[in-house]
Amino acid sequence: MTHSSPALQIESLNAWYGDSHVLDNIALHVSEGETVTLLGRNGAGKTTTLRSIVGLVRRSGSIRLRGRETIKSPIHKLAPLGIGYVPEERGIFSTLSVEENLRLLPQYADSAFTVAEIYRLFPNLQERRHSQGTKLSGGEQQMLAIARVLRSGARILLLDEPTEGLAPVIVQEIGDLLKKLKSLGYTILLVEQNFRFAKKLADRFYVMENGKLAETLTLAELNRQPDVLDRYLGV
């Protein structure tokens, strides 16, 4: 598969929580329309990498979105550049209804989904449009979290453990959704413990260990080297 210049380019990225140095000289890229997965054990630095991209931790180095340097950009300046972050905790407004969550955020691009388009993509959300976030299932909350990012017009998606704790049927729905978004040209950087899920979606894999990048593999290379997962993930 061929891709144009990177949608996301990271070089010499270091990050800290307080005095703890948790990312060490990370360099990676995600091309336009590509799906890339970060693999690694808990604590390897995967979530911190996503949080660093959107400025939620202290960081240094270079982070470019479609060629534009953003390492010093405040968080509120990133959404208009077309990037959307769905954290593991989902981050929806729990006291608001589904529809209030969808209508609350500004739209930054013509590519933003309308509420009607969101409901066609997520029929479950249309059925629950008047329900508060606290009354949604885990799967519905995850769908709403992704839907809110699509409402903003983001075309570069950072997804942290989107299948965590979800029933298999919902995992399948999330997988189908991400395949659809990929077919529409969305760029996706995915943190996912469920390798079998990620394997069906990703073009490439970065394996992280102790805050560093240990391996970069295509799906074909990973299939030829199954010992890599045993060595880094213990699976």
PDB file of C-alpha atoms in Angstrom:
ATOM      1  CA  MET A   1       0.000   0.000   0.000  1.00  0.00           C
ATOM      2  CA  THR A   2       1.327   3.439  -0.920  1.00  0.00           C
ATOM      3  CA  HIS A   3       0.573   6.645   0.918  1.00  0.00           C
ATOM      4  CA  SER A   4       1.323  10.329   0.430  1.00  0.00           C
ATOM      5  CA  SER A   5       3.350  12.458   2.842  1.00  0.00           C
ATOM      6  CA  PRO A   6       2.705  11.833   6.528  1.00  0.00           C
ATOM      7  CA  ALA A   7      -0.427  13.196   8.150  1.00  0.00           C
ATOM      8  CA  LEU A   8       1.413  12.843  11.460  1.00  0.00           C
ATOM      9  CA  GLN A   9       5.195  12.965  11.865  1.00  0.00           C
ATOM     10  CA  ILE A  10       6.882  12.601  15.264  1.00  0.00           C
ATOM     11  CA  GLU A  11      10.607  12.980  15.838  1.00  0.00           C
ATOM     12  CA  SER A  12      12.746  12.984  18.995  1.00  0.00           C
ATOM     13  CA  LEU A  13       9.670  12.963  21.225  1.00  0.00           C
ATOM     14  CA  ASN A  14      10.330  12.879  24.950  1.00  0.00           C
ATOM     15  CA  ALA A  15       7.663  13.158  27.634  1.00  0.00           C
ATOM     16  CA  TRP A  16       7.513  13.425  31.407  1.00  0.00           C
ATOM     17  CA  TYR A  17       5.048  12.955  34.239  1.00  0.00           C
ATOM     18  CA  GLY A  18       6.535  15.199  36.893  1.00  0.00           C
ATOM     19  CA  ASP A  19      10.164  14.155  37.138  1.00  0.00           C
ATOM     20  CA  SER A  20       9.543  10.738  35.546  1.00  0.00           C
ATOM     21  CA  HIS A  21      10.894  10.478  32.001  1.00  0.00           C
ATOM     22  CA  VAL A  22       8.329   8.196  30.331  1.00  0.00           C
ATOM     23  CA  LEU A  23       8.947   8.576  26.576  1.00  0.00           C
ATOM     24  CA  ASP A  24      12.481   8.358  25.254  1.00  0.00           C
ATOM     25  CA  ASN A  25      13.240   9.767  21.800  1.00  0.00           C
ATOM     26  CA  ILE A  26      10.164   8.420  19.990  1.00  0.00           C
ATOM     27  CA  ALA A  27      10.068   8.731  16.184  1.00  0.00           C
ATOM     28  CA  LEU A  28       7.096   7.545  14.159  1.00  0.00           C
ATOM     29  CA  HIS A  29       4.829   8.586  11.339  1.00  0.00           C
ATOM     30  CA  VAL A  30       1.334   7.866  10.080  1.00  0.00           C
ATOM     31  CA  SER A  31       0.625   8.531   6.407  1.00  0.00           C
ATOM     32  CA  GLU A  32      -2.600   9.979   5.042  1.00  0.00           C
ATOM     33  CA  GLY A  33      -5.273   7.285   5.046  1.00  0.00           C
ATOM     34  CA  GLU A  34      -3.145   4.812   6.967  1.00  0.00           C
ATOM     35  CA  THR A  35      -4.068   2.892  10.113  1.00  0.00           C
ATOM     36  CA  VAL A  36      -1.177   2.318  12.511  1.00  0.00           C
ATOM     37  CA  THR A  37      -1.325   0.481  15.836  1.00  0.00           C
ATOM     38  CA  LEU A  38       0.858   0.968  18.903  1.00  0.00           C
ATOM     39  CA  LEU A  39       1.434  -2.359  20.645  1.00  0.00           C
ATOM     40  CA  GLY A  40       3.113  -3.077  23.963  1.00  0.00           C
ATOM     41  CA  ARG A  41       2.542  -4.145  27.533  1.00  0.00           C
ATOM     42  CA  ASN A  42       0.800  -1.907  30.058  1.00  0.00           C
ATOM     43  CA  GLY A  43       3.137   0.912  30.967  1.00  0.00           C
ATOM     44  CA  ALA A  44       5.098   0.719  27.709  1.00  0.00           C
ATOM     45  CA  GLY A  45       4.216   4.308  26.810  1.00  0.00           C
ATOM     46  CA  LYS A  46       1.410   3.857  24.280  1.00  0.00           C
ATOM     47  CA  THR A  47      -1.195   6.070  25.959  1.00  0.00           C
ATOM     48  CA  THR A  48       1.446   8.639  26.853  1.00  0.00           C
ATOM     49  CA  THR A  49       2.359   8.858  23.167  1.00  0.00           C
ATOM     50  CA  LEU A  50      -1.231   9.797  22.303  1.00  0.00           C
ATOM     51  CA  ARG A  51      -1.458  12.215  25.212  1.00  0.00           C
ATOM     52  CA  SER A  52       1.816  13.820  24.101  1.00  0.00           C
ATOM     53  CA  ILE A  53       0.526  14.385  20.579  1.00  0.00           C
ATOM     54  CA  VAL A  54      -2.355  16.491  21.901  1.00  0.00           C
ATOM     55  CA  GLY A  55      -0.320  18.249  24.586  1.00  0.00           C
ATOM     56  CA  LEU A  56      -1.670  16.639  27.753  1.00  0.00           C
ATOM     57  CA  VAL A  57       1.805  15.926  29.181  1.00  0.00           C
ATOM     58  CA  ARG A  58       5.084  17.808  29.327  1.00  0.00           C
ATOM     59  CA  ARG A  59       6.982  17.030  26.152  1.00  0.00           C
ATOM     60  CA  SER A  60       9.817  18.032  23.850  1.00  0.00           C
ATOM     61  CA  GLY A  61      10.790  17.192  20.301  1.00  0.00           C
ATOM     62  CA  SER A  62       8.813  17.605  17.083  1.00  0.00           C
ATOM     63  CA  ILE A  63       5.175  16.792  16.286  1.00  0.00           C
ATOM     64  CA  ARG A  64       3.981  17.828  12.843  1.00  0.00           C
ATOM     65  CA  LEU A  65       0.401  17.608  11.593  1.00  0.00           C
ATOM     66  CA  ARG A  66       0.413  17.665   7.803  1.00  0.00           C
ATOM     67  CA  GLY A  67       3.748  19.448   7.933  1.00  0.00           C
ATOM     68  CA  ARG A  68       2.809  22.003  10.586  1.00  0.00           C
ATOM     69  CA  GLU A  69       4.860  21.971  13.784  1.00  0.00           C
ATOM     70  CA  THR A  70       2.589  21.714  16.853  1.00  0.00           C
ATOM     71  CA  ILE A  71       4.909  20.841  19.732  1.00  0.00           C
ATOM     72  CA  LYS A  72       4.347  24.301  21.255  1.00  0.00           C
ATOM     73  CA  SER A  73       0.684  24.621  20.249  1.00  0.00           C
ATOM     74  CA  PRO A  74      -1.874  24.777  23.080  1.00  0.00           C
ATOM     75  CA  ILE A  75      -4.467  22.029  23.153  1.00  0.00           C
ATOM     76  CA  HIS A  76      -7.335  24.207  21.945  1.00  0.00           C
ATOM     77  CA  LYS A  77      -5.426  25.029  18.735  1.00  0.00           C
ATOM     78  CA  LEU A  78      -5.158  21.374  17.654  1.00  0.00           C
ATOM     79  CA  ALA A  79      -8.774  20.450  16.876  1.00  0.00           C
ATOM     80  CA  PRO A  80      -9.007  23.052  14.097  1.00  0.00           C
ATOM     81  CA  LEU A  81      -5.990  21.319  12.493  1.00  0.00           C
ATOM     82  CA  GLY A  82      -8.099  18.205  11.994  1.00  0.00           C
ATOM     83  CA  ILE A  83      -6.971  15.911  14.794  1.00  0.00           C
ATOM     84  CA  GLY A  84      -9.321  14.192  17.241  1.00  0.00           C
ATOM     85  CA  TYR A  85      -8.447  12.258  20.410  1.00  0.00           C
ATOM     86  CA  VAL A  86     -10.684   9.608  21.962  1.00  0.00           C
ATOM     87  CA  PRO A  87      -9.184   8.747  25.371  1.00  0.00           C
ATOM     88  CA  GLU A  88      -9.590   5.380  27.045  1.00  0.00           C
ATOM     89  CA  GLU A  89     -11.978   6.942  29.571  1.00  0.00           C
ATOM     90  CA  ARG A  90     -14.007   8.268  26.571  1.00  0.00           C
ATOM     91  CA  GLY A  91     -14.469  11.780  27.951  1.00  0.00           C
ATOM     92  CA  ILE A  92     -18.130  12.304  27.108  1.00  0.00           C
ATOM     93  CA  PHE A  93     -20.261  14.752  29.103  1.00  0.00           C
ATOM     94  CA  SER A  94     -22.039  12.202  31.271  1.00  0.00           C
ATOM     95  CA  THR A  95     -24.833  14.481  32.501  1.00  0.00           C
ATOM     96  CA  LEU A  96     -25.800  15.524  28.959  1.00  0.00           C
ATOM     97  CA  SER A  97     -27.890  13.511  26.524  1.00  0.00           C
ATOM     98  CA  VAL A  98     -26.443  11.851  23.456  1.00  0.00           C
ATOM     99  CA  GLU A  99     -27.756  14.595  21.208  1.00  0.00           C
ATOM    100  CA  GLU A 100     -26.529  17.358  23.507  1.00  0.00           C
ATOM    101  CA  ASN A 101     -23.066  15.776  23.418  1.00  0.00           C
ATOM    102  CA  LEU A 102     -23.182  15.763  19.630  1.00  0.00           C
ATOM    103  CA  ARG A 103     -24.427  19.334  19.240  1.00  0.00           C
ATOM    104  CA  LEU A 104     -22.212  20.913  21.878  1.00  0.00           C
ATOM    105  CA  LEU A 105     -18.881  20.903  20.063  1.00  0.00           C
ATOM    106  CA  PRO A 106     -17.896  23.254  17.224  1.00  0.00           C
ATOM    107  CA  GLN A 107     -17.321  21.962  13.691  1.00  0.00           C
ATOM    108  CA  TYR A 108     -13.939  22.908  12.274  1.00  0.00           C
ATOM    109  CA  ALA A 109     -14.164  21.551   8.720  1.00  0.00           C
ATOM    110  CA  ASP A 110     -16.559  20.776   5.918  1.00  0.00           C
ATOM    111  CA  SER A 111     -15.780  17.103   6.542  1.00  0.00           C
ATOM    112  CA  ALA A 112     -17.612  17.267   9.898  1.00  0.00           C
ATOM    113  CA  PHE A 113     -20.434  14.747  10.123  1.00  0.00           C
ATOM    114  CA  THR A 114     -23.906  16.169  10.645  1.00  0.00           C
ATOM    115  CA  VAL A 115     -25.997  14.781  13.492  1.00  0.00           C
ATOM    116  CA  ALA A 116     -28.157  12.995  10.890  1.00  0.00           C
ATOM    117  CA  GLU A 117     -25.055  11.389   9.355  1.00  0.00           C
ATOM    118  CA  ILE A 118     -23.879  10.336  12.810  1.00  0.00           C
ATOM    119  CA  TYR A 119     -27.204   8.629  13.442  1.00  0.00           C
ATOM    120  CA  ARG A 120     -26.978   6.762  10.130  1.00  0.00           C
ATOM    121  CA  LEU A 121     -23.495   5.615  11.111  1.00  0.00           C
ATOM    122  CA  PHE A 122     -24.524   4.784  14.710  1.00  0.00           C
ATOM    123  CA  PRO A 123     -28.168   3.628  14.774  1.00  0.00           C
ATOM    124  CA  ASN A 124     -27.790   2.794  18.482  1.00  0.00           C
ATOM    125  CA  LEU A 125     -27.098   6.440  19.256  1.00  0.00           C
ATOM    126  CA  GLN A 126     -30.220   7.574  17.448  1.00  0.00           C
ATOM    127  CA  GLU A 127     -32.285   5.192  19.563  1.00  0.00           C
ATOM    128  CA  ARG A 128     -30.638   6.584  22.709  1.00  0.00           C
ATOM    129  CA  ARG A 129     -30.447  10.244  21.593  1.00  0.00           C
ATOM    130  CA  HIS A 130     -32.374  11.509  24.639  1.00  0.00           C
ATOM    131  CA  SER A 131     -30.489   9.317  27.154  1.00  0.00           C
ATOM    132  CA  GLN A 132     -27.906  10.777  29.516  1.00  0.00           C
ATOM    133  CA  GLY A 133     -24.327   9.629  29.128  1.00  0.00           C
ATOM    134  CA  THR A 134     -24.488   7.935  32.524  1.00  0.00           C
ATOM    135  CA  LYS A 135     -27.260   5.656  31.240  1.00  0.00           C
ATOM    136  CA  LEU A 136     -25.401   4.429  28.163  1.00  0.00           C
ATOM    137  CA  SER A 137     -23.673   1.074  27.981  1.00  0.00           C
ATOM    138  CA  GLY A 138     -19.895   0.994  27.646  1.00  0.00           C
ATOM    139  CA  GLY A 139     -20.228   0.299  23.945  1.00  0.00           C
ATOM    140  CA  GLU A 140     -22.660   3.178  23.434  1.00  0.00           C
ATOM    141  CA  GLN A 141     -20.338   5.516  25.332  1.00  0.00           C
ATOM    142  CA  GLN A 142     -17.463   4.465  23.068  1.00  0.00           C
ATOM    143  CA  MET A 143     -19.560   5.072  19.965  1.00  0.00           C
ATOM    144  CA  LEU A 144     -20.549   8.494  21.277  1.00  0.00           C
ATOM    145  CA  ALA A 145     -16.928   9.371  22.004  1.00  0.00           C
ATOM    146  CA  ILE A 146     -15.919   8.506  18.434  1.00  0.00           C
ATOM    147  CA  ALA A 147     -19.013  10.241  17.035  1.00  0.00           C
ATOM    148  CA  ARG A 148     -18.134  13.496  18.814  1.00  0.00           C
ATOM    149  CA  VAL A 149     -14.697  13.511  17.186  1.00  0.00           C
ATOM    150  CA  LEU A 150     -16.267  12.927  13.764  1.00  0.00           C
ATOM    151  CA  ARG A 151     -18.659  15.812  14.441  1.00  0.00           C
ATOM    152  CA  SER A 152     -15.663  18.130  14.845  1.00  0.00           C
ATOM    153  CA  GLY A 153     -14.436  17.384  11.342  1.00  0.00           C
ATOM    154  CA  ALA A 154     -11.253  15.602  12.471  1.00  0.00           C
ATOM    155  CA  ARG A 155      -9.627  13.411   9.822  1.00  0.00           C
ATOM    156  CA  ILE A 156      -6.698  12.234  11.965  1.00  0.00           C
ATOM    157  CA  LEU A 157      -8.030  10.044  14.766  1.00  0.00           C
ATOM    158  CA  LEU A 158      -6.148   9.020  17.925  1.00  0.00           C
ATOM    159  CA  LEU A 159      -7.996   6.134  19.575  1.00  0.00           C
ATOM    160  CA  ASP A 160      -6.915   4.744  22.946  1.00  0.00           C
ATOM    161  CA  GLU A 161      -8.133   1.201  23.666  1.00  0.00           C
ATOM    162  CA  PRO A 162     -11.498   1.561  21.884  1.00  0.00           C
ATOM    163  CA  THR A 163     -12.497  -2.067  22.584  1.00  0.00           C
ATOM    164  CA  GLU A 164     -11.476  -2.189  26.255  1.00  0.00           C
ATOM    165  CA  GLY A 165     -14.114  -3.945  28.357  1.00  0.00           C
ATOM    166  CA  LEU A 166     -16.644  -4.261  25.530  1.00  0.00           C
ATOM    167  CA  ALA A 167     -18.729  -7.304  24.599  1.00  0.00           C
ATOM    168  CA  PRO A 168     -17.581  -9.197  21.467  1.00  0.00           C
ATOM    169  CA  VAL A 169     -20.586  -8.048  19.426  1.00  0.00           C
ATOM    170  CA  ILE A 170     -19.746  -4.400  20.201  1.00  0.00           C
ATOM    171  CA  VAL A 171     -16.077  -4.993  19.428  1.00  0.00           C
ATOM    172  CA  GLN A 172     -17.202  -6.230  16.022  1.00  0.00           C
ATOM    173  CA  GLU A 173     -19.272  -3.070  15.509  1.00  0.00           C
ATOM    174  CA  ILE A 174     -16.345  -0.844  16.432  1.00  0.00           C
ATOM    175  CA  GLY A 175     -14.141  -2.801  14.033  1.00  0.00           C
ATOM    176  CA  ASP A 176     -16.653  -2.398  11.212  1.00  0.00           C
ATOM    177  CA  LEU A 177     -16.843   1.331  11.920  1.00  0.00           C
ATOM    178  CA  LEU A 178     -13.062   1.780  11.805  1.00  0.00           C
ATOM    179  CA  LYS A 179     -12.894  -0.170   8.536  1.00  0.00           C
ATOM    180  CA  LYS A 180     -15.512   2.171   7.108  1.00  0.00           C
ATOM    181  CA  LEU A 181     -13.628   5.249   8.272  1.00  0.00           C
ATOM    182  CA  LYS A 182     -10.443   3.861   6.787  1.00  0.00           C
ATOM    183  CA  SER A 183     -12.235   3.297   3.470  1.00  0.00           C
ATOM    184  CA  LEU A 184     -13.274   6.976   3.607  1.00  0.00           C
ATOM    185  CA  GLY A 185      -9.631   8.034   3.882  1.00  0.00           C
ATOM    186  CA  TYR A 186      -9.379   8.717   7.607  1.00  0.00           C
ATOM    187  CA  THR A 187      -5.956   8.476   9.224  1.00  0.00           C
ATOM    188  CA  ILE A 188      -5.963   6.424  12.433  1.00  0.00           C
ATOM    189  CA  LEU A 189      -3.384   5.923  15.183  1.00  0.00           C
ATOM    190  CA  LEU A 190      -4.694   3.177  17.438  1.00  0.00           C
ATOM    191  CA  VAL A 191      -3.619   1.954  20.857  1.00  0.00           C
ATOM    192  CA  GLU A 192      -5.053  -1.519  21.305  1.00  0.00           C
ATOM    193  CA  GLN A 193      -4.304  -4.466  23.584  1.00  0.00           C
ATOM    194  CA  ASN A 194      -6.498  -6.773  21.485  1.00  0.00           C
ATOM    195  CA  PHE A 195      -4.029  -7.772  18.786  1.00  0.00           C
ATOM    196  CA  ARG A 196      -6.555  -9.901  16.929  1.00  0.00           C
ATOM    197  CA  PHE A 197      -8.745  -6.820  16.604  1.00  0.00           C
ATOM    198  CA  ALA A 198      -5.872  -4.566  15.540  1.00  0.00           C
ATOM    199  CA  LYS A 199      -4.571  -7.120  13.041  1.00  0.00           C
ATOM    200  CA  LYS A 200      -7.727  -6.766  10.955  1.00  0.00           C
ATOM    201  CA  LEU A 201      -7.307  -2.999  10.677  1.00  0.00           C
ATOM    202  CA  ALA A 202      -3.693  -1.890  10.758  1.00  0.00           C
ATOM    203  CA  ASP A 203      -1.251  -1.369   7.905  1.00  0.00           C
ATOM    204  CA  ARG A 204       1.720  -1.145  10.265  1.00  0.00           C
ATOM    205  CA  PHE A 205       2.585  -1.744  13.908  1.00  0.00           C
ATOM    206  CA  TYR A 206       4.949   0.039  16.261  1.00  0.00           C
ATOM    207  CA  VAL A 207       5.938  -2.084  19.257  1.00  0.00           C
ATOM    208  CA  MET A 208       6.796  -0.097  22.392  1.00  0.00           C
ATOM    209  CA  GLU A 209       8.759  -1.193  25.419  1.00  0.00           C
ATOM    210  CA  ASN A 210       9.766   0.904  28.435  1.00  0.00           C
ATOM    211  CA  GLY A 211       8.957   4.191  26.735  1.00  0.00           C
ATOM    212  CA  LYS A 212      10.920   3.413  23.585  1.00  0.00           C
ATOM    213  CA  LEU A 213      10.093   2.076  20.145  1.00  0.00           C
ATOM    214  CA  ALA A 214      11.374  -1.476  19.956  1.00  0.00           C
ATOM    215  CA  GLU A 215      10.100  -2.615  16.542  1.00  0.00           C
ATOM    216  CA  THR A 216       8.344  -1.292  13.444  1.00  0.00           C
ATOM    217  CA  LEU A 217       6.553  -3.962  11.448  1.00  0.00           C
ATOM    218  CA  THR A 218       4.104  -4.306   8.604  1.00  0.00           C
ATOM    219  CA  LEU A 219       1.363  -6.908   8.946  1.00  0.00           C
ATOM    220  CA  ALA A 220       3.228  -9.201   6.543  1.00  0.00           C
ATOM    221  CA  GLU A 221       6.418  -8.892   8.588  1.00  0.00           C
ATOM    222  CA  LEU A 222       4.539  -9.552  11.802  1.00  0.00           C
ATOM    223  CA  ASN A 223       2.962 -12.667  10.308  1.00  0.00           C
ATOM    224  CA  ARG A 224       6.441 -13.893   9.371  1.00  0.00           C
ATOM    225  CA  GLN A 225       7.776 -13.151  12.869  1.00  0.00           C
ATOM    226  CA  PRO A 226       5.177 -14.374  15.372  1.00  0.00           C
ATOM    227  CA  ASP A 227       7.891 -14.551  18.042  1.00  0.00           C
ATOM    228  CA  VAL A 228       7.885 -10.731  18.156  1.00  0.00           C
ATOM    229  CA  LEU A 229       4.548 -10.722  19.974  1.00  0.00           C
ATOM    230  CA  ASP A 230       5.720 -13.386  22.406  1.00  0.00           C
ATOM    231  CA  ARG A 231       8.860 -11.396  23.137  1.00  0.00           C
ATOM    232  CA  TYR A 232       7.216  -8.003  23.692  1.00  0.00           C
ATOM    233  CA  LEU A 233       3.638  -8.782  24.625  1.00  0.00           C
ATOM    234  CA  GLY A 234       3.824 -12.231  26.172  1.00  0.00           C
ATOM    235  CA  VAL A 235       0.914 -13.494  24.043  1.00  0.00           C
TER     236      VAL A 235
END
